[in-house]
Coordinates of C-alpha atoms in Angstrom, one line a residue:
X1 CA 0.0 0.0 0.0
X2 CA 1.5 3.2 -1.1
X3 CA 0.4 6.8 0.3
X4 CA -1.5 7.5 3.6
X5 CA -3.4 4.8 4.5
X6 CA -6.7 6.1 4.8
X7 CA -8.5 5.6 8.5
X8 CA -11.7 5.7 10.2
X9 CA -12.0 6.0 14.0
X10 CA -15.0 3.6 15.5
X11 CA -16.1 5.6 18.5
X12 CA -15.8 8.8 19.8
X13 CA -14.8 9.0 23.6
X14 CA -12.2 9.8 26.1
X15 CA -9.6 7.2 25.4
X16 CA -10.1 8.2 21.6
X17 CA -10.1 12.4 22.0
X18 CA -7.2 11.9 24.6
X19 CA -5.4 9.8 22.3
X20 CA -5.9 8.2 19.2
X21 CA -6.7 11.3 17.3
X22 CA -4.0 13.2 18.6
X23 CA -1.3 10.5 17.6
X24 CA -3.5 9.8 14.0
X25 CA -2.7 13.8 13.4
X26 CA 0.8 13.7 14.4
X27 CA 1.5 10.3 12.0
X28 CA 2.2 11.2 8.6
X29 CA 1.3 7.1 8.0
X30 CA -2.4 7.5 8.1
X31 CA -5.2 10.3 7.2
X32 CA -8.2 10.3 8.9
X33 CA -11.3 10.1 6.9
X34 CA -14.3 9.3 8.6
X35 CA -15.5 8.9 12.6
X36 CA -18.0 6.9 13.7
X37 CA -20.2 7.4 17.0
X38 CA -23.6 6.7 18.2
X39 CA -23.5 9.6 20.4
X40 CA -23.3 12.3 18.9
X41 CA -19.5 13.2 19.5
X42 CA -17.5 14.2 16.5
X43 CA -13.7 15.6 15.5
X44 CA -14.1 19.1 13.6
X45 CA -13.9 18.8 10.0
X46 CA -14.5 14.9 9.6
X47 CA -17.2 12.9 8.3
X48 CA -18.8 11.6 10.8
X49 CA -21.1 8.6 10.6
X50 CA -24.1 7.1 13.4
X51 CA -23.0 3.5 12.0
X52 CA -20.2 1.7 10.1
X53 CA -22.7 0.6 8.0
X54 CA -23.5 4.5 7.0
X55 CA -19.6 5.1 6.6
X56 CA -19.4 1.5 4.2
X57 CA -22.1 3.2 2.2
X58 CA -21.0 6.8 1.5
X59 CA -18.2 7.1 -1.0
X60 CA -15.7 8.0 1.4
X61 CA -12.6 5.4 0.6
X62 CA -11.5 3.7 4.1
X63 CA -8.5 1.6 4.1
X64 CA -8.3 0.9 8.0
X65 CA -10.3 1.4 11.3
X66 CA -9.3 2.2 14.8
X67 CA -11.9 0.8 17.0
X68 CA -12.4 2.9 20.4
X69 CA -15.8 1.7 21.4
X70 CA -16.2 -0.3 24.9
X71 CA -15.6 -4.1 24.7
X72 CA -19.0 -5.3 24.7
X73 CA -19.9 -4.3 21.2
X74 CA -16.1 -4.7 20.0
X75 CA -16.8 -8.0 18.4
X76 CA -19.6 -7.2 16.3
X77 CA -18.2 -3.9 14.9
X78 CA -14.7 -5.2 14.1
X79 CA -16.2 -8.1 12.8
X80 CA -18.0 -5.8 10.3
X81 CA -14.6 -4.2 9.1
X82 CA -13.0 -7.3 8.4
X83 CA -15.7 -8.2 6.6
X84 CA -15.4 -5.0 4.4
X85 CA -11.4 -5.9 3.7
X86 CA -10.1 -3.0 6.3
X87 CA -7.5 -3.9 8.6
X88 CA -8.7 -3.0 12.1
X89 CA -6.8 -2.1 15.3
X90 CA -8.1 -3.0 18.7
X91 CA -7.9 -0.7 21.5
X92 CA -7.4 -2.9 24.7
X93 CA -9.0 -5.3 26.0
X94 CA -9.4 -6.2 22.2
X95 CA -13.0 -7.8 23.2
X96 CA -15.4 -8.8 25.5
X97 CA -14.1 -12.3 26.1
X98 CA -11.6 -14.7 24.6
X99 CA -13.6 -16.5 22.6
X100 CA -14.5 -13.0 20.6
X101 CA -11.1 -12.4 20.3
X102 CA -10.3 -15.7 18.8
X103 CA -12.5 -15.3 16.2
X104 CA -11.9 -11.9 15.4
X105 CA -8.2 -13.5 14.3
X106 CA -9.2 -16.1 12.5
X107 CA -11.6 -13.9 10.5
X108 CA -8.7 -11.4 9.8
X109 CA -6.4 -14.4 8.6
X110 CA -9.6 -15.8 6.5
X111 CA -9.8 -12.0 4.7
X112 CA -5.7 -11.7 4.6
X113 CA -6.4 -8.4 6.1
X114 CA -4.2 -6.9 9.1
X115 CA -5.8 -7.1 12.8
X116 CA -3.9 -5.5 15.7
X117 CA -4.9 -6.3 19.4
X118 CA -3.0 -3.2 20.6
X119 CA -1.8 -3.0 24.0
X120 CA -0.6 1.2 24.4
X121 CA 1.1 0.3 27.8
X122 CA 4.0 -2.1 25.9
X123 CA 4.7 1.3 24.2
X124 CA 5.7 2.9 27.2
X125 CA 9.6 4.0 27.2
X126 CA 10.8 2.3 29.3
X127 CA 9.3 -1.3 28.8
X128 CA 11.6 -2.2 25.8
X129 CA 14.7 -1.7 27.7
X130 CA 13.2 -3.5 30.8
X131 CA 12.7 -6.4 28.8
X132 CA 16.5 -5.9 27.2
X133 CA 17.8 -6.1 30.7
X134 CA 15.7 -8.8 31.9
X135 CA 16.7 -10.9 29.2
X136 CA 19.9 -12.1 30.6
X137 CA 18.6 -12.1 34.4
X138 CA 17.3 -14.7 36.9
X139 CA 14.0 -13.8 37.7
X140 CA 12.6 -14.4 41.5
X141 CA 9.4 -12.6 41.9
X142 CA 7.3 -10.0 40.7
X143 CA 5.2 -7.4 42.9
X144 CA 2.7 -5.5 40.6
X145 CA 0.8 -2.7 42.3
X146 CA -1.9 -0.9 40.1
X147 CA -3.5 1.8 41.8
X148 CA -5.5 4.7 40.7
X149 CA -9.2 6.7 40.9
X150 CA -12.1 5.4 38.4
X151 CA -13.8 8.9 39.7
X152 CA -10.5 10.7 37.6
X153 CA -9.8 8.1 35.1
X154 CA -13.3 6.9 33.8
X155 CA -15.8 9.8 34.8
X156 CA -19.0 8.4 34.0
X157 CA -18.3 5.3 32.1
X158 CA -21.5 2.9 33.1
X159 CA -20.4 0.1 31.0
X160 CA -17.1 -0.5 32.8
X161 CA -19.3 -2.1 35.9
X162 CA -21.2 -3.7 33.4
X163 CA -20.9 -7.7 32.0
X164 CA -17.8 -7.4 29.9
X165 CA -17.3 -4.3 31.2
X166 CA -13.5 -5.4 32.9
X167 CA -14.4 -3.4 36.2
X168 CA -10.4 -2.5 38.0
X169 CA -9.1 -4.9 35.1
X170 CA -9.7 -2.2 32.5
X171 CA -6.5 -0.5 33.6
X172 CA -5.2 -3.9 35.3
X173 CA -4.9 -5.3 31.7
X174 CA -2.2 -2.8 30.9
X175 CA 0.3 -4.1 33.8
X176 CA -0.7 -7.9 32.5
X177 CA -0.1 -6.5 29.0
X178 CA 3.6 -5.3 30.4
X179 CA 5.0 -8.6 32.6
X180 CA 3.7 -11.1 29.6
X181 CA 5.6 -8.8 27.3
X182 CA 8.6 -8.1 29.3
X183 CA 8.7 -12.0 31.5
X184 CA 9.9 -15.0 29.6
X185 CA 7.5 -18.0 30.2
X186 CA 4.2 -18.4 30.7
X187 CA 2.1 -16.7 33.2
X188 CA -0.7 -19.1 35.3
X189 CA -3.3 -17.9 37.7
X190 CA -3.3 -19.4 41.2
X191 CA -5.8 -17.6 42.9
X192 CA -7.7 -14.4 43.2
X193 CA -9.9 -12.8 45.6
X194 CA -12.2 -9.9 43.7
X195 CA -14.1 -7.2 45.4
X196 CA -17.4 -6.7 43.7
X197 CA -20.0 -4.0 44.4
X198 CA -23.2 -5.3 44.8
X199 CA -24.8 -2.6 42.5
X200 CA -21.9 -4.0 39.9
X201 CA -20.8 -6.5 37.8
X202 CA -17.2 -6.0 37.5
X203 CA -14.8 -5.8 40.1
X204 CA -13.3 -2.9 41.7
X205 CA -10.6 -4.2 43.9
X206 CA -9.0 -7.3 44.3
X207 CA -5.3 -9.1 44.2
X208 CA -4.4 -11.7 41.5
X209 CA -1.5 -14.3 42.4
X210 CA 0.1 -15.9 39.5
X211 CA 3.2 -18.0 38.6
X212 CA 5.0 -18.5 35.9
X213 CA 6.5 -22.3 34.2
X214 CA 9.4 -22.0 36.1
X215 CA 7.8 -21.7 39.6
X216 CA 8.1 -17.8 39.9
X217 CA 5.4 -16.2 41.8
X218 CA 3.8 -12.9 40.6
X219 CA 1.8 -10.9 43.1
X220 CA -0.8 -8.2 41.8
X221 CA -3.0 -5.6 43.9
X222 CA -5.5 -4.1 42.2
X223 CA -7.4 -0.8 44.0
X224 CA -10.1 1.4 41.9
X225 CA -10.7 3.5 44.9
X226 CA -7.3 5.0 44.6
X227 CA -7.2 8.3 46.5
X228 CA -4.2 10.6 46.5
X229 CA -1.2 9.9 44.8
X230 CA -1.6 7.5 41.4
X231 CA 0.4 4.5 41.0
X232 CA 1.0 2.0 38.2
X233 CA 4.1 0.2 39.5
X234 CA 6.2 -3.3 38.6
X235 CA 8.8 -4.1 40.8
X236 CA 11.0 -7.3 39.3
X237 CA 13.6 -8.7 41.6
X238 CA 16.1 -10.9 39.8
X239 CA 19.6 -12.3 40.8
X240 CA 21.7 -8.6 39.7
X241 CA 18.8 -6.9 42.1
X242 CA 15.3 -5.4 41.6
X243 CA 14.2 -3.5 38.2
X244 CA 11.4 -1.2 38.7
X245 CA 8.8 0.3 36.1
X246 CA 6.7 3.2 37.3
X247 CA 4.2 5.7 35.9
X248 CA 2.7 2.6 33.9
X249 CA 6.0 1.6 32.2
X250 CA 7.1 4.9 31.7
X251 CA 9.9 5.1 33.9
X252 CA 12.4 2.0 34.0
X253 CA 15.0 1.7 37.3
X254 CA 18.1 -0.6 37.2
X255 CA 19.0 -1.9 40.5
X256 CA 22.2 0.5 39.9
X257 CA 20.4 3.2 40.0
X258 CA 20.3 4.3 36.1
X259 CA 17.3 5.7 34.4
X260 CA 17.7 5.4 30.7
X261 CA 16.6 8.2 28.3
X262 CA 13.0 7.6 26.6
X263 CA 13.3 5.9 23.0
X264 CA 9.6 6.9 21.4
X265 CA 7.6 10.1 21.3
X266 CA 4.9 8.3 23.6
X267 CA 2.5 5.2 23.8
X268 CA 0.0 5.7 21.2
X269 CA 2.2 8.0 18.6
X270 CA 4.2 4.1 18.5
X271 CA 1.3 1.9 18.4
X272 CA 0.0 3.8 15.5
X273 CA 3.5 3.4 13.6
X274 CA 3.6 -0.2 14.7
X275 CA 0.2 -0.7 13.1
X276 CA 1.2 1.4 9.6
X277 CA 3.9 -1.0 10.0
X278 CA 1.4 -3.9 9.9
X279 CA -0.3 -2.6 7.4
X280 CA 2.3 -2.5 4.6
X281 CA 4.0 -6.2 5.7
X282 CA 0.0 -7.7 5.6
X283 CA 0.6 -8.7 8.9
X284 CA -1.5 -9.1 12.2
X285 CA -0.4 -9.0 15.8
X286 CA -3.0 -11.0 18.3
X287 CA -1.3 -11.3 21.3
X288 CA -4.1 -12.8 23.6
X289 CA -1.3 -13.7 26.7
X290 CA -2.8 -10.4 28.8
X291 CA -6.8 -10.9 27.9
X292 CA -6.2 -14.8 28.6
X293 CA -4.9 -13.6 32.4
X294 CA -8.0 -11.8 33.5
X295 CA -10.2 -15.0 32.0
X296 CA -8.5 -16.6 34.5
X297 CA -8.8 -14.7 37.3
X298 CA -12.6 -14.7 37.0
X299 CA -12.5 -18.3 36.6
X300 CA -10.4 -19.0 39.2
X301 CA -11.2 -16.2 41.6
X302 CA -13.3 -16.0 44.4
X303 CA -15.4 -13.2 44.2
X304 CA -16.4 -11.2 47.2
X305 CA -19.5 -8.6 47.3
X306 CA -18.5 -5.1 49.3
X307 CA -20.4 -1.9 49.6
X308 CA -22.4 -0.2 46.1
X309 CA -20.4 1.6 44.1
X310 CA -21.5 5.4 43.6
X311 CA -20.1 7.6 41.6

């Protein structure tokens, strides 16, 4: 594919205004063409559409989609694009439930068309050298801590408490999108004890205890209630001493004490050249490691009622 591949965005709200469009306008890969949302919300100056099916029908020429809209109707609407021949990127979780996922990837492989079950937080700067330095390291246990306020982070957001709705693992899945990224075996859930408001049906609290192939254990809190001070933390301790990613993988610490520089202008500015990337190779990447995690945990979890959620 030569020249700007031509993009739609598939809804309109904060993760996609905060975001997507700012790294589709800074990308001289894509142009964007088209938006899509049932609400109303629109980008100045774009066509905007109430359904994909209203953007397949106008004679606007789409050669890609970013889909933004909650997991619930993920399936059905990136399902459609493939259908169409567009490649389509995921914004995490990349569906509802594994079993949509899976055959969101073998419908992209059926069509030879590129899908991309993106996970922004593997962008961060400073997971690729983590996982450079890790590489030659004896790994002995992991302490993940993901903290922070749903009040600040998802103002509003109904469908996050809601059956496929992902509840604390909606920003949980970016430190599971991280270790299975950065560790190298296998990850297994052992237990997990979720904390879920009885006016919910998604958790909003809760600690998942995993280990990997090799017997290493991996400890994860998970709080939604956060107040004060944010924190998206990894600590790995390994046999040279303990690595530590902060701010979401933003920050990398060697145990000597070195902080190296950033190598990317930011998360979703390299998840969008990753997937132009994609695009022009007529590849997919369906990494399902992180999604497959959280399955587990609800499976294997023991889940707790506490005290109605109100925002």
């Amino acid at each position: 594919m030569s020249g700007a591949i031509r993009l739609a965005v598939i809804g309109l709200g904060k993760i996609a205004r905060d975001q997507h469009l700012p790294a589709i306008a800074s990308s001289d890969a894509f142009e964007l063409v088209a938006t899509v949302s049932r609400d109303g919300a629109r980008s100045d100056g774009i066509p905007h559409f109430e359904e994909v099916g209203d953007l397949a029908e106008s004679n606007i020429g789409v050669d890609a989609v970013s889909v933004c809209t909650p997991p619930q109707v993920r399936r059905a609407v990136a399902q459609a694009a493939l259908a169409r021949g567009w490649h389509v990127l995921l914004e995490k979780p990349p569906a509802a439930t594994l079993g949509e996922a899976e055959a969101l990837r073998d419908l992209a492989c059926a069509r030879e068309t590129t899908l991309f079950a993106s996970w922004h937080s593997r962008h961060a700067a400073g997971v690729a050298p983590a996982r450079a330095w890790l590489a030659d390291r004896e790994i002995r246990s992991v302490r993940i801590a993901w903290r922070e306020d749903v009040r600040v982070w998802h103002p509003g957001q109904a469908w996050i408490w809601q059956p496929g709705g992902f509840g604390v693992f909606d920003p949980g899945i970016n430190a599971l999108s991280i270790i299975t990224h950065i560790l190298p075996r296998p990850l297994f859930v052992t237990a997990a004890d979720l904390e879920v408001p009885e006016n919910c049906a998604a958790p909003i609290a809760g600690t998942v205890s995993m280990c990997d192939s090799a017997g290493v254990n991996v400890a994860m809190e998970l709080d939604f209630l956060q107040q004060g001070p944010q924190s998206w933390d990894i600590a790995i301790e390994t046999d040279a001493g303990t690595l530590r990613l902060a701010k979401g993988g933003a920050e990398v610490s060697f145990p000597d004490g070195r902080q190296p520089p950033a190598e990317n202008d930011g998360e979703y500015p390299a998840l969008y050249a990753h997937y132009a990337e994609l695009i022009r190779a007529g590849e997919s990447d369906v990494d399902l490691a992180p999604l497959r995690i959280v399955a587990d945990a609800f499976l294997k979890g023991r889940h707790r009622q506490v005290a109605a959620f109100i925002e």
